XYZ file of C-alpha atoms in Angstrom:
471
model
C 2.926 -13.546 18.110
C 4.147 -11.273 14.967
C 4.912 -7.768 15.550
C 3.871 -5.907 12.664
C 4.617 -1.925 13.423
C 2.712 0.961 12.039
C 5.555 1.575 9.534
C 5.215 -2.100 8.438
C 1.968 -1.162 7.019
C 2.381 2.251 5.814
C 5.537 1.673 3.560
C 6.996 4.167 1.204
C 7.233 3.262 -2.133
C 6.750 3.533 -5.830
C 3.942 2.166 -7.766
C 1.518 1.342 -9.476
C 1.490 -1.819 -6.823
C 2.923 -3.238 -3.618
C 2.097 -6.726 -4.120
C 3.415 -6.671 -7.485
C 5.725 -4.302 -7.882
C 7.097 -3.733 -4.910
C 7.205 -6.702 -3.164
C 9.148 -8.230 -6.488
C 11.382 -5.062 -5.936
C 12.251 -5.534 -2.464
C 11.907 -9.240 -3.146
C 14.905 -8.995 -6.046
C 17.176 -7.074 -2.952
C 16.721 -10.304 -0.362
C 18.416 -12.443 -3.435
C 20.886 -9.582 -3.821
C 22.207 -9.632 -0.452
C 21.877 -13.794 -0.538
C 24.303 -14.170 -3.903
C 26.801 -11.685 -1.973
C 26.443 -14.106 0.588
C 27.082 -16.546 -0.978
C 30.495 -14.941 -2.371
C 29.009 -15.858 -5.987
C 28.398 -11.636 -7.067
C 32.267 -11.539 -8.992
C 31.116 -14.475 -11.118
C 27.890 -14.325 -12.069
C 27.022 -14.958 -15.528
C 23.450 -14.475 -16.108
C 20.410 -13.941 -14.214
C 16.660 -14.835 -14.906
C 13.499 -14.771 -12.882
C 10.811 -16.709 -12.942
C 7.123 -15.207 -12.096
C 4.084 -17.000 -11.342
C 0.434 -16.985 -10.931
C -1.162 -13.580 -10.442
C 2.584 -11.948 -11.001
C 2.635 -13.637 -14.564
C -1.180 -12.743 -15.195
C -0.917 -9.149 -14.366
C 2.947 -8.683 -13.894
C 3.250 -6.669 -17.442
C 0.348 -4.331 -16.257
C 1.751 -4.085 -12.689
C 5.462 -3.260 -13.586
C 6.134 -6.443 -12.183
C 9.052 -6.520 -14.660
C 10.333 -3.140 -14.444
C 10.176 -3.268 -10.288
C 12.734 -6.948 -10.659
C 14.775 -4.980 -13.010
C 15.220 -2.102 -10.586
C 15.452 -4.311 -7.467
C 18.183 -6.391 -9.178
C 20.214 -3.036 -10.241
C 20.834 -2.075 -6.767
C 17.648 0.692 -6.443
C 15.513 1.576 -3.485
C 12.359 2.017 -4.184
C 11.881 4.589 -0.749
C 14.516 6.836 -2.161
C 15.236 6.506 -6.139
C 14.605 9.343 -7.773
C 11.338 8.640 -9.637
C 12.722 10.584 -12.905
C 15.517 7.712 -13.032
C 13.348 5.039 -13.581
C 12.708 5.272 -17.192
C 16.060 5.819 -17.675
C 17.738 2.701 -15.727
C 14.942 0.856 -17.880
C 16.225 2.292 -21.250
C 19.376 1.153 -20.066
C 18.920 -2.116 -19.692
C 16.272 -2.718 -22.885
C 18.718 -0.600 -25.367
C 21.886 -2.552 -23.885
C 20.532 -5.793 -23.087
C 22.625 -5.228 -19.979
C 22.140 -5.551 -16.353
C 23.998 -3.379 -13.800
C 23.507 -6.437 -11.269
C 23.470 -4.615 -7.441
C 25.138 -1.963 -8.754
C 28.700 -4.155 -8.799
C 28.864 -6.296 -11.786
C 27.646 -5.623 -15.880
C 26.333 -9.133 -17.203
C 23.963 -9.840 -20.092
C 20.370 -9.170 -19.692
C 17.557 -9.306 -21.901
C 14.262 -8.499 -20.513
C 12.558 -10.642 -23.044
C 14.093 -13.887 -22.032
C 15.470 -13.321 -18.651
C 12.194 -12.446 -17.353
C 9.815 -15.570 -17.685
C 6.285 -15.180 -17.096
C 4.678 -18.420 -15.821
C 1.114 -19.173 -15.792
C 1.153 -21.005 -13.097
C 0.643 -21.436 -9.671
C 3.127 -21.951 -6.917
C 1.420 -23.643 -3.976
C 1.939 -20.910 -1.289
C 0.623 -17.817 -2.736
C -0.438 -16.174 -5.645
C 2.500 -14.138 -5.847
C 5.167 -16.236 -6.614
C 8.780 -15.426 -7.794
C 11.871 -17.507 -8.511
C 14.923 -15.993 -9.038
C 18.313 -17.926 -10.796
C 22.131 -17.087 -10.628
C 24.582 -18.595 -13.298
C 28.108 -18.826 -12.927
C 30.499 -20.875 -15.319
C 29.955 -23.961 -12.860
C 27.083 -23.506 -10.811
C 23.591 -22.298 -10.489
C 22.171 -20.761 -7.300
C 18.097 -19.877 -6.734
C 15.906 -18.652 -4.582
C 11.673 -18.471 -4.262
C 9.969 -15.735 -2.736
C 6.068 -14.419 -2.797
C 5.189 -11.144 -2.238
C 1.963 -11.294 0.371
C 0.673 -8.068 -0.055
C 1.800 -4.544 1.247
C 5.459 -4.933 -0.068
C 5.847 -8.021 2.406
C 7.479 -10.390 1.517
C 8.697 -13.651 2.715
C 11.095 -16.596 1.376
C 9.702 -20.063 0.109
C 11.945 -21.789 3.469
C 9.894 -19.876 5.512
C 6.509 -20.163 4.754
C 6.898 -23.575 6.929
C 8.497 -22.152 9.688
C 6.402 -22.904 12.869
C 8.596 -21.295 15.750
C 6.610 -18.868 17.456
C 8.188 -15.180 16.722
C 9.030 -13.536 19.756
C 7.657 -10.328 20.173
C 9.045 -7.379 21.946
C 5.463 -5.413 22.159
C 4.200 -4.701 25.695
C 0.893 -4.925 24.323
C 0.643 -8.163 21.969
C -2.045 -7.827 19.667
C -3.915 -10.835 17.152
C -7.178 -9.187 17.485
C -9.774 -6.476 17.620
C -10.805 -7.728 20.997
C -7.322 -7.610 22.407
C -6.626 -4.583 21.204
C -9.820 -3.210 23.350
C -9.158 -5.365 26.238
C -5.402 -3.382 26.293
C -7.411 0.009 26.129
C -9.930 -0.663 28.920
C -7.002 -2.100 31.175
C -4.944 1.142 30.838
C -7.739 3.452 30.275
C -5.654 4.440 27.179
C -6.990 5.310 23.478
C -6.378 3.122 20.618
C -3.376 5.468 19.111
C -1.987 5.517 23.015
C -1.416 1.959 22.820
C 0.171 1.543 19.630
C 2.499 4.664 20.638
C 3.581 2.392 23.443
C 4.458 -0.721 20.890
C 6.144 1.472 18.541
C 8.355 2.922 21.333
C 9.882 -0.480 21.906
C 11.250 -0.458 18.311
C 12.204 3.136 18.550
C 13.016 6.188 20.063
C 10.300 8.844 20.198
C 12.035 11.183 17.705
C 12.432 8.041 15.264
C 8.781 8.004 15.715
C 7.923 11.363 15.164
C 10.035 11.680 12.387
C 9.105 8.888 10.664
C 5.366 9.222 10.981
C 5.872 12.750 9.594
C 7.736 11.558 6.455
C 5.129 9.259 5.572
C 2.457 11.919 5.634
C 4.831 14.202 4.374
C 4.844 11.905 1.225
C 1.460 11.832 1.351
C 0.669 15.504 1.185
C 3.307 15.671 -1.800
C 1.572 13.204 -3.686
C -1.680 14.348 -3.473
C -0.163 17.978 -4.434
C 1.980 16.487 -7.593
C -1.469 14.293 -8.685
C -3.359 17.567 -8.161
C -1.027 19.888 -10.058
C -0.241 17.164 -12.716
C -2.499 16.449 -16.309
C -2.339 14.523 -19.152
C -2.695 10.551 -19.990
C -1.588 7.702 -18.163
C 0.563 5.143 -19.125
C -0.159 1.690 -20.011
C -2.490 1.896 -23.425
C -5.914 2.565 -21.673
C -5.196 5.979 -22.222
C -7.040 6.859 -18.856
C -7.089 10.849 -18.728
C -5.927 12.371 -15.397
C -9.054 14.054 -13.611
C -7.742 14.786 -10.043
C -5.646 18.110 -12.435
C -9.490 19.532 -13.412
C -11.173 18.638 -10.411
C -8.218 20.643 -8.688
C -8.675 23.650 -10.843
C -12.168 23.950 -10.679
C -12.073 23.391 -6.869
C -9.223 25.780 -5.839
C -10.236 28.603 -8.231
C -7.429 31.278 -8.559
C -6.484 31.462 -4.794
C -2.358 31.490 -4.335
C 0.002 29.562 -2.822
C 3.957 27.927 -3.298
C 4.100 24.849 -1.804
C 2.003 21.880 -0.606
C 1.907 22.932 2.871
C 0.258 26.579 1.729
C -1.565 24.932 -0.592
C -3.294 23.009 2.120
C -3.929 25.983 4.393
C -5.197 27.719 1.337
C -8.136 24.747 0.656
C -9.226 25.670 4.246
C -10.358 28.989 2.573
C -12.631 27.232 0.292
C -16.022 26.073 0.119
C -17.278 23.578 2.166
C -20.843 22.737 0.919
C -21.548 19.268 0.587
C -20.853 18.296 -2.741
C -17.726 20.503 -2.892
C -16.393 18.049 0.656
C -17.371 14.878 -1.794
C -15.403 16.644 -4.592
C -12.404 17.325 -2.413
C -12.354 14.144 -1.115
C -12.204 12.161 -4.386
C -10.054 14.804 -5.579
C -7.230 13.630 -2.773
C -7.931 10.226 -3.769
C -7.831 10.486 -7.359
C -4.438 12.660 -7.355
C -2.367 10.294 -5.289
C -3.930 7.041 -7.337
C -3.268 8.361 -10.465
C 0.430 9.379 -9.133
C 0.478 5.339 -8.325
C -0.312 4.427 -11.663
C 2.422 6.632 -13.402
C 5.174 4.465 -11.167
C 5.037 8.073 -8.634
C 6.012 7.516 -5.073
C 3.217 6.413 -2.758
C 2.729 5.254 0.795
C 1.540 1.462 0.476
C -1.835 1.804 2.765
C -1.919 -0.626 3.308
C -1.266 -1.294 -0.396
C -0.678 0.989 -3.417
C -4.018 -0.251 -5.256
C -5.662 1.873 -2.167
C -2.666 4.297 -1.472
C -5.426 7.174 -1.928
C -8.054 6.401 0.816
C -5.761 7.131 4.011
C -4.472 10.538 2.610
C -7.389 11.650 1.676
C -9.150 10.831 4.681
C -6.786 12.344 6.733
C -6.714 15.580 4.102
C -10.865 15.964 5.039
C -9.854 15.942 8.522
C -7.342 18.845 8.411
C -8.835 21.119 5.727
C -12.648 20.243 6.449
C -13.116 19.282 10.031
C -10.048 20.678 11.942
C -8.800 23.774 11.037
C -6.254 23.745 14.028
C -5.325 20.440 13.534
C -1.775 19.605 13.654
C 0.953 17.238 13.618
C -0.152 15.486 16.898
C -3.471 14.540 15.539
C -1.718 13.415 11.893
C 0.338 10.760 13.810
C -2.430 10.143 15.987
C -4.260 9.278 12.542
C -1.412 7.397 11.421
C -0.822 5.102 14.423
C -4.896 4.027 14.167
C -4.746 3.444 10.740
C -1.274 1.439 10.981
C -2.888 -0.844 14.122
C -6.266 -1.679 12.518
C -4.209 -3.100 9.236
C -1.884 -5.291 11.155
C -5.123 -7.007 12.401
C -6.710 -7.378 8.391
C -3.269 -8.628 7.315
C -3.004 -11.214 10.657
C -6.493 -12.081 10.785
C -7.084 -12.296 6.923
C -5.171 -10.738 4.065
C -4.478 -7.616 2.176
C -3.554 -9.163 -0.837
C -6.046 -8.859 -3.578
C -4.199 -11.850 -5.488
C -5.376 -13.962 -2.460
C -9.005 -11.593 -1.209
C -9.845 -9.486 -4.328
C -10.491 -6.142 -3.552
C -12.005 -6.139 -0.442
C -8.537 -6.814 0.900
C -6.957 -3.694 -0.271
C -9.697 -0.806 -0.887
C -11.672 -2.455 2.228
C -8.522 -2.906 4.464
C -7.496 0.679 4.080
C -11.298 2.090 3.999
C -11.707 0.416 7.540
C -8.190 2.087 8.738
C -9.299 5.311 7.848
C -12.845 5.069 9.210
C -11.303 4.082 12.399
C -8.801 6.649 12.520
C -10.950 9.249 11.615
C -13.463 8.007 14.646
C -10.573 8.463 17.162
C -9.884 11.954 15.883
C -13.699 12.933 16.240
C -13.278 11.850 19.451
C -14.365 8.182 19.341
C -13.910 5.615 22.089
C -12.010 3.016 21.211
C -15.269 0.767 20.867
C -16.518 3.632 18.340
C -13.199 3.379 16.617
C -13.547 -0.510 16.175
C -17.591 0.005 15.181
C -16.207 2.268 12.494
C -13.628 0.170 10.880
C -16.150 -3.032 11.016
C -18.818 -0.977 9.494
C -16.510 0.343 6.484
C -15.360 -3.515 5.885
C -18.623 -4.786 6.094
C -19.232 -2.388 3.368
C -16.732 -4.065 1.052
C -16.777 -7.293 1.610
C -16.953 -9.822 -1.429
C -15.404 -6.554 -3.681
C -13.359 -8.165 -6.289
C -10.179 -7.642 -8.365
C -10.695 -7.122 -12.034
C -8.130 -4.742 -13.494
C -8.775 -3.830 -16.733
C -5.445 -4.529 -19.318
C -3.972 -5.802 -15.424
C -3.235 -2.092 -14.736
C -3.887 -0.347 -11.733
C -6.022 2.175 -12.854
C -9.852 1.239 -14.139
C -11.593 0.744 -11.564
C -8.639 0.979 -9.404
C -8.734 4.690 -9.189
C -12.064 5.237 -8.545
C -12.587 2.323 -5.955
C -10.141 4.825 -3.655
C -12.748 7.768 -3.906
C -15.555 5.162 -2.765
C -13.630 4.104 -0.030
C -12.885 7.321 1.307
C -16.110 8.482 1.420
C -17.393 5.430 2.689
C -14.446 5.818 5.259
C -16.317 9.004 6.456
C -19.570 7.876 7.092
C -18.736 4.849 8.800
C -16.798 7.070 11.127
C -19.887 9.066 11.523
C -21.949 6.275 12.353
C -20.162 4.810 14.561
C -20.254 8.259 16.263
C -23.511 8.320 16.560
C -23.912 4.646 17.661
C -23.511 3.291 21.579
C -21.331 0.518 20.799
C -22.901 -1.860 23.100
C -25.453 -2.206 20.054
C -23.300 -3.211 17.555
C -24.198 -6.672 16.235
C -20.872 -7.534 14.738
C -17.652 -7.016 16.127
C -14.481 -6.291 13.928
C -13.073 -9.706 14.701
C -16.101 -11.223 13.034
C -15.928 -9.231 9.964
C -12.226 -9.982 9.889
C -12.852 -13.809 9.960
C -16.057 -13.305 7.218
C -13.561 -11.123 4.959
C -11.044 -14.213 4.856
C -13.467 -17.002 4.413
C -14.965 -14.749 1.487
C -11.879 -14.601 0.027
C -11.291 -18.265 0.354
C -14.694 -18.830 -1.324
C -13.822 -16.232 -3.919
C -13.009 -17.077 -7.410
C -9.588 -17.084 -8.822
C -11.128 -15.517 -11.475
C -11.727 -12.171 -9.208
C -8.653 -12.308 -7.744
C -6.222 -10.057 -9.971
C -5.797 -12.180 -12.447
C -7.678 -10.079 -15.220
C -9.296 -13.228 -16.082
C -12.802 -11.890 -14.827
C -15.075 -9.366 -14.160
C -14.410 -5.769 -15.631
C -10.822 -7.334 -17.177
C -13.153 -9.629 -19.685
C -15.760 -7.650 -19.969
C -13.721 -4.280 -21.561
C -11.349 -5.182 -23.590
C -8.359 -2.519 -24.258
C -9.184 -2.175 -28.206
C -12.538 -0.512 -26.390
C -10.464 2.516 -24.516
């Protein structure tokens, strides 16, 4: 049984991707910590890494590069200063030098040191090797990033031994998870409260549940306060900056938490909620894209639904809402994932798209249920319904960047997030005809069935069919 906690699958971060950037990032800090085991750091040579499959295809698009170079300098992608990334990259490409771990200069050139391969290792999509020299030896090690920024090493992808979990309540499955709530006559959030709390202390809890939102609320207030072109040669104009201004009007405030009491002040017609709503989602999406810090939820392809999900609730539904109903939101959200990623996968490079917009469309819709006040049947309906809703959605970056239709795709899935919530409401969930488990097990067999083609590799889809001479 794996224990995967809420903080697992909301993971801070900087983009544009958590499969491909920061997995490789957090992937290049495991070999890191193995060379120093290894007592090999003082006489290392020369490194080079190896990427494969989906990480080759799209890697250049993704930062894939960029994230190894980081990882391998000693950065953390939670806490770096996102204003030091160019410049530890300008470093390295002007020197052709490496700062490896922050301990030891050796020779690095981006261009030669970082390989990318075509093809497939037999695991996953996302493969990675990664290759220490020193005068007499040569020491490597294979990883694959999974999806979310996990990531786990080639020697154990074989590993059978059961992991023991320390969970009260052990949870595979939707069903489980319900079974646990009628037993204790506890909601779904009450029940992953009690998991967490045998990792943690209930201030490490609170705390850390607030920083991720806390991140969340700054990003949508940097993407929403922030214009001009993104990066990568689509030359994709920022829209969440207009959408903002036209929205907000001339109303004042200093910060992002009076900012968010101010939008309670606004209209709330119908198309201004849809406006607001992709306007959440656009901002922290188009943050991802410009490598801005993000909370992976579950990945950083669909960073924006959760936020701006949870942004509807506060400045549209709940005007007194506070921070016991954000970690409420968070703790749903966090425990619906961990059953996509055990039951299927929220890697688009093994489930297109439906694994990463439809994963984190199906966490908010649930979430969002319990805070309407949901039972947790209704809060299961919801999430199946917003899956079911996305499944078969495929991965077809245009120029492998995480922005066309990346960007959008996270204002569909908010809004979709919504109504499924509010269908489920309005549904006895003794009627439902499919149960989450079954759309979990029809989203992984679709994948399986799925194309490579669709499966960010830019080889099909909207990645063939515009080219980047047309942007």
């Amino acid at each position: 049984m794996e224990c995967i906690s809420v903080f697992d699958m909301l993971k801070i971060g900087v983009g544009p991707s958590s499969s491909h950037t920061l997995g490789p990032w957090r992937a290049a800090e495991r070999f890191l910590d193995e060379i120093r085991n290894q007592k090999l750091m003082d006489t290392i040579i020369r490194v080079k890494v190896d990427l494969y499959g989906s990480l080759s295809l799209t890697g250049k698009g993704h930062a894939t590069d960029l994230a190894v170079m980081l990882g391998l300098s000693g950065a953390d992608p939670e806490y770096i200063p996102v204003e030091s990334i160019d410049v530890i990259i300008s470093a390295i490409k002007n020197k052709n030098e490496l700062f490896l771990g922050n301990e030891i200069l050796i020779p690095f050139n981006p261009e030669t040191d970082i390989v990318f391969n075509r093809d497939f290792l037999p695991f996953h999509a996302n493969g990675m090797k990664f290759t220490v020299y020193t005068e007499n030896k040569e020491f490597s090690a294979t990883f694959y990033s999974i999806g979310g920024g996990f990531v786990i090493k080639e020697d154990e992808t074989n590993n059978n031994e059961e992991i023991k979990c320390a969970f009260p309540f052990n949870i595979d499955k939707a069903s489980e998870l319900l079974e646990f709530c009628q037993k204790e006559n506890k909601s779904i959030s009450e029940i992953v409260y009690e998991n967490e709390k045998s990792m943690r202390t209930e201030a490490e809890i609170h705390n850390e549940l607030l920083r991720i939102w806390d991140t969340m609320l700054e990003c949508m207030y940097i993407g929403c306060h922030t214009e001009g072109i993104l990066p990568g040669g689509l030359n994709v104009r920022r829209r969440a900056y207009d959408m903002h201004k036209n929205l907000i009007g001339v109303l004042p405030y200093d910060d992002s938490y009076s900012w968010l009491k101010i939008i309670r002040q606004t209209e709330v017609k119908f198309r201004q909620i849809l406006k607001w709503v992709s306007c959440f989602a656009l901002a922290v999406n188009e943050v991802n894209a410009a490598l801005g810090r993000v909370v992976t939820a579950p990945t950083n392809g669909s960073a924006g639904v959760i936020p701006a999900v949870l942004m509807y609730y506060l400045v549209i539904e709940n005007h007194e809402a506070d921070e016991k109903q954000i970690k409420q939101f968070l703790l749903v959200a966090g425990q619906i994932g961990s059953i996509f990623k055990k039951g299927a996968t929220i890697s688009a490079a093994m489930g297109g798209c439906q694994a990463e917009i439809g994963v984190s469309s199906a966490m908010a819709a649930g979430a969002l249920c319990e805070l309407l006040g949901g039972t947790p049947e209704q809060v299961l309906m919801a999430s199946e319904i917003a899956m079911e809703h996305h499944l078969g959605l495929t991965c077809d970056p245009i120029g492998g960047l995480v922005q066309v239709p990346c960007i959008e795709r996270n204002t569909m899935g908010a809004i979709k997030a919504i109504n499924a919530a509010e269908l489920a409401l309005e549904t006895d969930a003794k009627n439902a005809k499919v149960p989450l488990d079954k759309v979990v097990n029809t989203m992984w067999e679709t994948a399986k069935d799925m194309n490579s083609k669709y499966k960010e590799t830019s080889e099909g889809g909207l990645a063939i069919g515009v080219n980047l001479a047309d942007c």
